[in-house]
Tab-separated table of C-alpha atoms and ligand atoms in Angstrom:
chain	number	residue	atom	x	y	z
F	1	UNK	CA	122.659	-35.234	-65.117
F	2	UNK	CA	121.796	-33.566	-61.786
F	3	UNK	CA	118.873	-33.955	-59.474
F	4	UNK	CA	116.122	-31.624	-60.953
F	5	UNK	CA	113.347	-32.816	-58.753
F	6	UNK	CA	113.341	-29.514	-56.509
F	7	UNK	CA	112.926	-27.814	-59.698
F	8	UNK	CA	109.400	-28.168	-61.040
F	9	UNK	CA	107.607	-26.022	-58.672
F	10	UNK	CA	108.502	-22.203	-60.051
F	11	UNK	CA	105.526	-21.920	-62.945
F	12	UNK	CA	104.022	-24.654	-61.980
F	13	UNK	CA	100.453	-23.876	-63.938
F	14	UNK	CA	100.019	-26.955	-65.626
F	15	UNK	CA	102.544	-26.426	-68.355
F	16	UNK	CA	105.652	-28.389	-68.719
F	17	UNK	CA	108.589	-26.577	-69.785
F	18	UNK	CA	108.329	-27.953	-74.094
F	19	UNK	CA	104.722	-26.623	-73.712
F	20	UNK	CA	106.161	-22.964	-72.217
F	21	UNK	CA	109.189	-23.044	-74.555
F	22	UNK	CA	106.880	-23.945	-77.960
F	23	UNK	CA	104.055	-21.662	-76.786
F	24	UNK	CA	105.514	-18.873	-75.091
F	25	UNK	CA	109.259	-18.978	-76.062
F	26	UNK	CA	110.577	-18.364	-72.492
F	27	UNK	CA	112.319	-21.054	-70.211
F	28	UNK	CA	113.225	-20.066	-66.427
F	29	UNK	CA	116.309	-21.589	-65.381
F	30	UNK	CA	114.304	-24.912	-63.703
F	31	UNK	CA	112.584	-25.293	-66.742
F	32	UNK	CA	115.832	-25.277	-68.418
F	33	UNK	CA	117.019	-27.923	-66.871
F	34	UNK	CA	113.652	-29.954	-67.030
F	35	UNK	CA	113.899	-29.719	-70.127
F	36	UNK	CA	117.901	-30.507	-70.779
F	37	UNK	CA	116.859	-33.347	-67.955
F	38	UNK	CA	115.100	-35.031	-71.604
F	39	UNK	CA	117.517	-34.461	-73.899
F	40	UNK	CA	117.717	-38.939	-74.519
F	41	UNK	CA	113.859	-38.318	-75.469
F	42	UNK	CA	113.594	-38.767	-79.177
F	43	UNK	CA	110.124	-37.630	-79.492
F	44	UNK	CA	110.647	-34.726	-77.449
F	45	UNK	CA	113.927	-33.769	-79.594
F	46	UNK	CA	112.072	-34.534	-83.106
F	47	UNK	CA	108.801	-32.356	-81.483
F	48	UNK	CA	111.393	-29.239	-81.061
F	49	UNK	CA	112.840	-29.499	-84.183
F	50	UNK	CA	109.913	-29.230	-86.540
F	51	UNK	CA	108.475	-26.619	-84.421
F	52	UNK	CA	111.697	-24.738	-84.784
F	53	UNK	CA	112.073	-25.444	-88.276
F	54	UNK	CA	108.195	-24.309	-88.502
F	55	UNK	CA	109.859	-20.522	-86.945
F	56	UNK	CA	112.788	-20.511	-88.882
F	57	UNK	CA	110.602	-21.002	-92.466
F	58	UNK	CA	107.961	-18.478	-90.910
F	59	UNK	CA	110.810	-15.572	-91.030
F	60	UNK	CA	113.300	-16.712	-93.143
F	61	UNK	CA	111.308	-19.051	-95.524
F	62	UNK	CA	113.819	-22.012	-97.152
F	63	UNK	CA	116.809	-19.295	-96.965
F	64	UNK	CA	120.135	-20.451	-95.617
F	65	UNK	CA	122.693	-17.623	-95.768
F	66	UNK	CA	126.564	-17.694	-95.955
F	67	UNK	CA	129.223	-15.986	-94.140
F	68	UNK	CA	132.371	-16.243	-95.523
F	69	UNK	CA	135.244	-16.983	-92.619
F	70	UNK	CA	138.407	-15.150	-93.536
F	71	UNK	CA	140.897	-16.449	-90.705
F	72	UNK	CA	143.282	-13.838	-90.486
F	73	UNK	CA	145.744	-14.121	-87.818
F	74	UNK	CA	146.379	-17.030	-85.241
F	75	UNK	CA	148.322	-15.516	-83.089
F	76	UNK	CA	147.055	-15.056	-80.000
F	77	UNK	CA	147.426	-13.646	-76.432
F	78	UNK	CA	145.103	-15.324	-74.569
F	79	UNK	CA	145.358	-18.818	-73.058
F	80	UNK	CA	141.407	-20.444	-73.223
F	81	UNK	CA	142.465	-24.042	-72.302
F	82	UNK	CA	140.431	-25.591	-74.825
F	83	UNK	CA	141.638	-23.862	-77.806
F	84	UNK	CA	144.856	-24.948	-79.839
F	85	UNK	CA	145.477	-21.568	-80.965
F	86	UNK	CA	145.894	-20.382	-77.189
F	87	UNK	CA	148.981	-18.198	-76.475
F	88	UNK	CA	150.829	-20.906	-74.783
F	89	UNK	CA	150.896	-23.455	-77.283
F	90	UNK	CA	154.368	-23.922	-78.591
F	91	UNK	CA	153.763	-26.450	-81.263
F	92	UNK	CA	151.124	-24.009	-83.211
F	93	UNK	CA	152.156	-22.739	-86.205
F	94	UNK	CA	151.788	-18.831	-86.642
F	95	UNK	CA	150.653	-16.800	-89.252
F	96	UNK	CA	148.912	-13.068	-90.210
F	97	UNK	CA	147.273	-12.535	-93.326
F	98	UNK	CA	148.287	-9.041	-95.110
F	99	UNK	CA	145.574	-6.568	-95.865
F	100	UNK	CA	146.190	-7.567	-99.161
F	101	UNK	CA	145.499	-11.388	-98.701
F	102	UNK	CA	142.254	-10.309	-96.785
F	103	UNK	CA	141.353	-7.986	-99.744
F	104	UNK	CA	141.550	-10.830	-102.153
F	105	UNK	CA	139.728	-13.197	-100.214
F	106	UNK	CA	136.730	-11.042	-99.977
F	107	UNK	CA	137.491	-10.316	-103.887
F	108	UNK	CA	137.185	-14.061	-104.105
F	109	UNK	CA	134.339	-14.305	-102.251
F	110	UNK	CA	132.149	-11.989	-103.803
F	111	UNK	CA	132.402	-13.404	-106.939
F	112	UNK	CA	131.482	-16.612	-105.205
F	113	UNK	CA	128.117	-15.121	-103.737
F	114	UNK	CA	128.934	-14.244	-100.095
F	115	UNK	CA	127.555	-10.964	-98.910
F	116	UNK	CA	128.824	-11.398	-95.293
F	117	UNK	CA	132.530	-11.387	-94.541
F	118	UNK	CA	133.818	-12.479	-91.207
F	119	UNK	CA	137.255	-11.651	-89.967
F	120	UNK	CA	138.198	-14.469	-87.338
F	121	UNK	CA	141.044	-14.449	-85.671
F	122	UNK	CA	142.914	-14.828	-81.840
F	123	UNK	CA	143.438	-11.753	-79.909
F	124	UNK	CA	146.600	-10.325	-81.963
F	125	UNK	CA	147.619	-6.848	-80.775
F	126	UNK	CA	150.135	-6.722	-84.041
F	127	UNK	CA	146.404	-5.336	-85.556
F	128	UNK	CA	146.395	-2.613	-83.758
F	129	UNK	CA	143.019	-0.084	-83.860
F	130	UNK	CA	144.772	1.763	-86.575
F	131	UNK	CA	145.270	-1.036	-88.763
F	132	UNK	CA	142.002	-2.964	-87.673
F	133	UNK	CA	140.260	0.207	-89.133
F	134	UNK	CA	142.075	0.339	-92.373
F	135	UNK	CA	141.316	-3.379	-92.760
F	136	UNK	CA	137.378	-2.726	-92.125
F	137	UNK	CA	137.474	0.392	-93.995
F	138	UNK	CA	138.830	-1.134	-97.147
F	139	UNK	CA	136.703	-3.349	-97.088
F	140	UNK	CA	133.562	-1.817	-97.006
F	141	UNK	CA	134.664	0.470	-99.424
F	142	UNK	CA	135.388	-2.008	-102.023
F	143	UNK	CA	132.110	-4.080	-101.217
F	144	UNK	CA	130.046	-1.777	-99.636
F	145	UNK	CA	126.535	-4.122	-100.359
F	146	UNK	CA	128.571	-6.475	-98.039
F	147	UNK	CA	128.187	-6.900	-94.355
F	148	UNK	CA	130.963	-7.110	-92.363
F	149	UNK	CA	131.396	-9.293	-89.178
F	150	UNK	CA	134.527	-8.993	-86.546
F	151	UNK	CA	135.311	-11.961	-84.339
F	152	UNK	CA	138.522	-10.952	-82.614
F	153	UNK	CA	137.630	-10.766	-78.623
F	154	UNK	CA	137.563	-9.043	-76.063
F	155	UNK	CA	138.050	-4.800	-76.444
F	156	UNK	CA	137.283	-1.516	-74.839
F	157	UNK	CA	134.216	0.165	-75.381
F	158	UNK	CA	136.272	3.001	-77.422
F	159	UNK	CA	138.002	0.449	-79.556
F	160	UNK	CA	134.273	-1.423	-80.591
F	161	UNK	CA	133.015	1.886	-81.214
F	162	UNK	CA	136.277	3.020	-83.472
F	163	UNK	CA	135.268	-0.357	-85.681
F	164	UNK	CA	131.937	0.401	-85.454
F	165	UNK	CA	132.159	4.111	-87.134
F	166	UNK	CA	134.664	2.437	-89.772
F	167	UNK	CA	131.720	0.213	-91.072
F	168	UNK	CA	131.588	-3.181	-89.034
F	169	UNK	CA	128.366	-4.048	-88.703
F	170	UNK	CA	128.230	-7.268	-86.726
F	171	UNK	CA	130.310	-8.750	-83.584
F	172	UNK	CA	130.545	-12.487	-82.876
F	173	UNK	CA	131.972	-13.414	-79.411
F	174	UNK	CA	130.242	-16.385	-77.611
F	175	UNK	CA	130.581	-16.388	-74.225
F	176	UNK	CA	131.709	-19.901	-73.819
F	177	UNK	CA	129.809	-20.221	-70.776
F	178	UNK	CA	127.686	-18.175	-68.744
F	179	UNK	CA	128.320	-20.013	-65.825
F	180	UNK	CA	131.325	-18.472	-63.153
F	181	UNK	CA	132.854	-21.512	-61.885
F	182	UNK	CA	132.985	-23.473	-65.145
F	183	UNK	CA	134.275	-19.994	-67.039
F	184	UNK	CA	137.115	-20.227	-64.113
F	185	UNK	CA	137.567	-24.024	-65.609
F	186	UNK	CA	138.264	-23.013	-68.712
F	187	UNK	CA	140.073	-20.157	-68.888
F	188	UNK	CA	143.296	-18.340	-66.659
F	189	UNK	CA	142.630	-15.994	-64.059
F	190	UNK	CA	143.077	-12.754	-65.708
F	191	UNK	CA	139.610	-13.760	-67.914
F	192	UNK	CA	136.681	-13.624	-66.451
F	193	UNK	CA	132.968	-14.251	-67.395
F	194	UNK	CA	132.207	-10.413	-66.361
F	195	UNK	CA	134.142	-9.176	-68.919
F	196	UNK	CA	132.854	-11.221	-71.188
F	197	UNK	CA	129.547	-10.415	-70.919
F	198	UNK	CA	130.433	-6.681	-70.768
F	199	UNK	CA	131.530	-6.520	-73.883
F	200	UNK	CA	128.449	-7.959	-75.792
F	201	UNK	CA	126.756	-5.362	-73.506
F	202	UNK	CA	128.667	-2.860	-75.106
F	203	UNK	CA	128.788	-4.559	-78.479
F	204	UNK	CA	125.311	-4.188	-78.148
F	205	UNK	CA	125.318	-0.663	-77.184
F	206	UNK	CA	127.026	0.635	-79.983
F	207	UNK	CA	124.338	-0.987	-82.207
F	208	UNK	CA	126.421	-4.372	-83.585
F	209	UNK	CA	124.321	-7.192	-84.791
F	210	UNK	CA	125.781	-9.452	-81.862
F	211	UNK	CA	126.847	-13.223	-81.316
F	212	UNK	CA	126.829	-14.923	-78.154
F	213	UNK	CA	127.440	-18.439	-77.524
F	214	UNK	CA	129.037	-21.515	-76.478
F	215	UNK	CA	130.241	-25.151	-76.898
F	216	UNK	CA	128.102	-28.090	-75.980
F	217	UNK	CA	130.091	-30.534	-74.193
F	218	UNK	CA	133.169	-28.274	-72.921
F	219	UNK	CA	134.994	-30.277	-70.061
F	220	UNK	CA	133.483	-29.534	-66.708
F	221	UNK	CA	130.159	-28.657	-68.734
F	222	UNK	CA	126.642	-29.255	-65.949
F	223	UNK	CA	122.864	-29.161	-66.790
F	224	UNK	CA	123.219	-26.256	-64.758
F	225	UNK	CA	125.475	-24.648	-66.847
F	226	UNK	CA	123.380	-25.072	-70.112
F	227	UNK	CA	120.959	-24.286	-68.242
F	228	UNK	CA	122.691	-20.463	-67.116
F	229	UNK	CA	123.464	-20.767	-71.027
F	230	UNK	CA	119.709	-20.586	-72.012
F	231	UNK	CA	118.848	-18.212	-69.562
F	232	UNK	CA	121.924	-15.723	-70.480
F	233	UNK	CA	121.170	-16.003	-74.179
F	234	UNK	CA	116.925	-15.249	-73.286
F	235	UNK	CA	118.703	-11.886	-70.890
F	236	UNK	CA	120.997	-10.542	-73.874
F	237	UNK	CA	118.820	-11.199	-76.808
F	238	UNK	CA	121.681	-11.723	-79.175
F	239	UNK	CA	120.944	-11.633	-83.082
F	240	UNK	CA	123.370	-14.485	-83.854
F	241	UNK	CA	124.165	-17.410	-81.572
F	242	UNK	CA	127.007	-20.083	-82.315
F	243	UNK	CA	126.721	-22.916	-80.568
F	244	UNK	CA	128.875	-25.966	-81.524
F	245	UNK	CA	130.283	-29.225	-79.832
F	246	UNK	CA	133.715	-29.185	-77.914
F	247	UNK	CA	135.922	-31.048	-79.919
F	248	UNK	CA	139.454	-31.758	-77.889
F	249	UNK	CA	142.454	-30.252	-79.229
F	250	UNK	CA	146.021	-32.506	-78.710
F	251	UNK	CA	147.971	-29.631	-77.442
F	252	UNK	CA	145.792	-28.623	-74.769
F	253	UNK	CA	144.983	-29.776	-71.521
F	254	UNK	CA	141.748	-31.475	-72.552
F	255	UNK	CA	143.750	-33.606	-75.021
F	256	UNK	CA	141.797	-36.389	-73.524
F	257	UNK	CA	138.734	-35.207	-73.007
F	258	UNK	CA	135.415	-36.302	-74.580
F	259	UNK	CA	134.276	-34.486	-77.636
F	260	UNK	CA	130.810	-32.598	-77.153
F	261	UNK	CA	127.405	-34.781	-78.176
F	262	UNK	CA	126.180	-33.862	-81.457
F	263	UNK	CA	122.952	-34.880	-80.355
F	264	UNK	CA	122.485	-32.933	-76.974
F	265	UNK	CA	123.763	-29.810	-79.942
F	266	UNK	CA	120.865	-30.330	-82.254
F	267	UNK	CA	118.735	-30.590	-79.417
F	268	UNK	CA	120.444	-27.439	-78.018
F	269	UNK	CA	120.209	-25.430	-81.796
F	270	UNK	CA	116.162	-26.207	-81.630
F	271	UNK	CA	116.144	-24.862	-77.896
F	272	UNK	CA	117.721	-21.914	-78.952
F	273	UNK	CA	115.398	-21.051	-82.103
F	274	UNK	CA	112.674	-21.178	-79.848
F	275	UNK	CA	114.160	-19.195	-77.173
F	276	UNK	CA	114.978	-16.757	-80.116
F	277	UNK	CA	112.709	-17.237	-82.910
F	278	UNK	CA	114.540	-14.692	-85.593
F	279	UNK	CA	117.613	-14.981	-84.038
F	280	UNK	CA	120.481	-16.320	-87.080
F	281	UNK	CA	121.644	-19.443	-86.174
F	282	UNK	CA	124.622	-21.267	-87.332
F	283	UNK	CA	125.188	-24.978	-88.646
F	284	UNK	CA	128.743	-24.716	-87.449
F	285	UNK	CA	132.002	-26.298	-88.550
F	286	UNK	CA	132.319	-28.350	-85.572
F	287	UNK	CA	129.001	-29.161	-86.138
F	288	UNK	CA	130.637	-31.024	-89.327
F	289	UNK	CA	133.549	-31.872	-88.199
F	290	UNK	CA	131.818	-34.013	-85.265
F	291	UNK	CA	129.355	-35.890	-87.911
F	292	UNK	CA	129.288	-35.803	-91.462
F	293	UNK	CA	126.355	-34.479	-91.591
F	294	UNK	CA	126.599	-32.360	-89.264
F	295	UNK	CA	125.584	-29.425	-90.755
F	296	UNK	CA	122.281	-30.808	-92.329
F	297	UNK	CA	121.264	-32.151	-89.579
F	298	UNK	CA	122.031	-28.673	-87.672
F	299	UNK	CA	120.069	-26.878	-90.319
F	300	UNK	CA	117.421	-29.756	-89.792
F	301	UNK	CA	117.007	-28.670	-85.850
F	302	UNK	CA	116.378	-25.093	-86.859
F	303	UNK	CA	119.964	-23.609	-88.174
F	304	UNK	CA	119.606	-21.112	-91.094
F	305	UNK	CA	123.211	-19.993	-91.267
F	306	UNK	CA	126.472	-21.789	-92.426
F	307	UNK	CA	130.196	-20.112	-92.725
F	308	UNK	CA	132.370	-21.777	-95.002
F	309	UNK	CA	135.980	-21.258	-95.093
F	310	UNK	CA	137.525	-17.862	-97.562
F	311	UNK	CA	141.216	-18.298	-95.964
F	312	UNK	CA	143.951	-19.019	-98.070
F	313	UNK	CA	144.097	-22.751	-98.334
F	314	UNK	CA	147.779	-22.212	-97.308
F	315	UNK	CA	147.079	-21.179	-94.115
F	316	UNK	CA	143.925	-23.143	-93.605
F	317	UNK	CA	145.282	-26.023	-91.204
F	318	UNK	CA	147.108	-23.422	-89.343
F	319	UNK	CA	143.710	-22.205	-87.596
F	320	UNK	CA	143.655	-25.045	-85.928
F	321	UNK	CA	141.423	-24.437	-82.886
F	322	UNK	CA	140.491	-28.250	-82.648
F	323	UNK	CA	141.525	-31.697	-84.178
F	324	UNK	CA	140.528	-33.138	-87.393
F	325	UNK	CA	139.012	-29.845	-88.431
F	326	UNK	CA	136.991	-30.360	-91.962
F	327	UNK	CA	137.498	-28.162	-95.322
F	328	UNK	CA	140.967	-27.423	-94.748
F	329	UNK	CA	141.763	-28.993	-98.042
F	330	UNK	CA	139.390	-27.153	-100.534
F	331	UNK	CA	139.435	-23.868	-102.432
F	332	UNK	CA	136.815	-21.558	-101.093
F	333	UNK	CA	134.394	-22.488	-104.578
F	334	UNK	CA	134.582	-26.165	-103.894
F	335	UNK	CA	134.017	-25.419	-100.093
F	336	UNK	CA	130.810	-23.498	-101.062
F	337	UNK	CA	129.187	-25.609	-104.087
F	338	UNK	CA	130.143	-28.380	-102.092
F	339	UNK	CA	127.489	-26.454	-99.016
F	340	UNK	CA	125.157	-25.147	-101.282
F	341	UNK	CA	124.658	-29.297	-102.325
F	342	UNK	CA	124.327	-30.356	-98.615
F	343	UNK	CA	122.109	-27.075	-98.128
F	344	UNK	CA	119.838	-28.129	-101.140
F	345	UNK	CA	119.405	-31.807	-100.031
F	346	UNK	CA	117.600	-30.989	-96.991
F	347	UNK	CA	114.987	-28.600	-98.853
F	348	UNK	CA	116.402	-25.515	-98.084
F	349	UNK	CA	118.412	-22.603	-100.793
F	350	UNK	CA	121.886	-21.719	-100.115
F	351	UNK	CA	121.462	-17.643	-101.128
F	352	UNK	CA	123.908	-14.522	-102.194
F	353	UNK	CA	122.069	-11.915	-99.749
F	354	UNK	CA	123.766	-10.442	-96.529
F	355	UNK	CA	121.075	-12.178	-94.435
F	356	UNK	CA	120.869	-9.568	-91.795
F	357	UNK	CA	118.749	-10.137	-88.524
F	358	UNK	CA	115.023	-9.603	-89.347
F	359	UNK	CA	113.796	-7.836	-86.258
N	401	SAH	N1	139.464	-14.846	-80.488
N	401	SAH	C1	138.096	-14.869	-80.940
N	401	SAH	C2	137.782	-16.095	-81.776
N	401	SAH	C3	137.894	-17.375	-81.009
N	401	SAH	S1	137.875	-18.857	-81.978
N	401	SAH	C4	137.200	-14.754	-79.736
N	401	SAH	O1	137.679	-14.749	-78.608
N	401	SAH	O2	136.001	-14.645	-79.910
N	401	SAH	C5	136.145	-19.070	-82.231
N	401	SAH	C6	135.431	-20.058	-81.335
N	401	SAH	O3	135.948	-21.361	-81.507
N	401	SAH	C7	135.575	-19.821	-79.854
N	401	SAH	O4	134.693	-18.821	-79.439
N	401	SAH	C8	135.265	-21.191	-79.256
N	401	SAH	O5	133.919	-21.292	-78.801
N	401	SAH	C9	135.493	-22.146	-80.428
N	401	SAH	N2	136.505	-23.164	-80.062
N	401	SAH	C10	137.754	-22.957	-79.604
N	401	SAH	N3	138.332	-24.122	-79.272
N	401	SAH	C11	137.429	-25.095	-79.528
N	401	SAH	C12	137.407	-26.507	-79.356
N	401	SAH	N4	138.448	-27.157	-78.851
N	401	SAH	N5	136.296	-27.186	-79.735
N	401	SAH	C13	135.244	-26.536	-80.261
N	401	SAH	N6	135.179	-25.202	-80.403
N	401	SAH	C14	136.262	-24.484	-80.049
């Protein structure tokens, strides 16, 4: 934790930076880190979550909605040195998924409940715009009550617009960090932060529901940069934001590296529904993968969102951004009664709508 002492002077009215965050859902970046400076405070954490909980009923009621994760292709020609997918990573095992596997896992899905589909996949140029746009088209033909989510990186302005007038409707891309040097830390030279962020301005442009986010606990991770992190996500307004802890990868350079804290992430998910009070928030995988019940206690801190897995179970373990990754095993109707239980037991209603942002 850094020095924050310099930083209580900004607003300083009389309010301390829980009071500002619960009462006037803005943080400046000092209050940011006042407030991350408490994150070993159990009262404060347990304070944030039932006020976030409080926003998340007050707009979305007991609702959790689904988004079904079809993991399409992990190829990839990018190098993020976290991820064990990256480019350079000898040992991973490739694969694509036809159009005609993706078809029938959203044929799957549907009859399963999910109204939200979300193609995932590394930065493959094999799915080129032509065949990106047959994909989405397809697909919102055959389910056209369905939203449709992209997650495939970084593109031009004319290439996000191309998917946009073939029917996607949302765009998740977390910006990993918003902070410069640690963005140099964890990625080569030819990605940079800037371009990041320019394409969730354009995402946003074009009229996307966007994701932003980031992991909790990434190597080289400050206060500070959570703290840029808070203050990004408050400047782009994002409808979704995934947040989940770093979990190490063994092909990767942070083999070694500590896994992300799961409770600095809860603390970090109640934070953010504050910051963001309608804004769809994620209990993520990693989330689950980094406690058991992960993903209850995510939804407990003010999540309303979880995305189960519709990729073929052959091809499951092969997305394997991280080690020890959970529901790689199940078919996608175990994966989701299996949710909608863990969903249930913490008073809240798994539910077969598209969920879209409520602002
Ligand atoms: N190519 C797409 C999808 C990336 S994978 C894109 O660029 O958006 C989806 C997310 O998994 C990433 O955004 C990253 O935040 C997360 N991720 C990757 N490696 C991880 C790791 N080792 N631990 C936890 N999360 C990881």
């Amino acid at each position: 934790m850094q020095d924050v002492g310099e930083c209580y002077s900004e607003e300083d009215d009389g309010m301390d930076a829980a009071e500002r965050l619960i009462n006037e859902h803005k943080l400046s970046r000092s209050e940011c880190m006042e407030l991350l400076a408490r994150v070993d405070d159990a009262a404060l954490a347990a304070k944030l979550a039932a006020e976030a909980v409080s926003l998340r009923w007050k707009y979305y009621g007991n609702k959790v909605y689904t988004r079904g994760l079809i993991e399409f292709t992990n190829y990839c020609k990018n190098d993020c040195y976290y991820c064990g997918i990256r480019h350079g990573n000898i040992n991973a095992v490739r694969y694509r998924l036809s159009r005609d596997e993706i078809l029938q896992c959203c044929e799957h899905g549907y009859e399963l409940g999910f109204r939200t589909f979300v193609l995932q996949g590394g930065e493959d140029p094999w799915y080129t715009d032509e065949r990106m746009e047959e994909i989405i088209r397809s697909i919102k033909t055959g389910w056209p009550d369905c939203a449709l989510m992209l997650s495939i990186g970084e593109k031009s302005y004319d290439t996000y617009r191309r998917f946009r007038e073939a029917g996607a409707d949302r765009y998740l891309l977390r910006h990993e960090t918003a902070n410069e040097a640690h963005y140099c830390y964890l990625h080569p030279a030819g990605q940079t932060l800037r371009a990041r962020k320019q394409c969730l301005y354009d995402l946003k442009a074009l009229g996307y529901q966007v994701g932003a986010g980031f992991m909790v606990g990434s190597p080289g991770q400050t206060v500070e940069c959570l703290a840029d992190d808070l203050v990004f996500l408050q400047e782009l307004r994002p409808e979704m934001v995934g947040i989940g802890p770093f979990i190490p990868h063994h092909d990767t350079r942070f083999a070694h590296e500590p896994a992300g804290s799961v409770a600095l992430t809860l603390f970090l998910l109640s934070v953010i529904r504050l910051l963001l009070p309608k804004v769809l928030l994620p209990a993520t995988t990693a989330l689950g993968t980094a406690d058991p019940r992960g993903r209850e206690k995510g939804l407990m801190a003010g999540a309303n969102v979880v995305m189960p897995n519709l990729s073929p179970v052959k091809n499951r373990k092969q997305y394997d951004l991280y080690d020890n990754k959970i529901c790689t095993g199940e078919e996608a109707a175990e994966c989701r009664g299996c949710l909608a239980q863990r969903v249930a037991s913490v008073g809240c209603e798994l539910v077969t709508e598209r969920g879209d942002f409520c602002g």
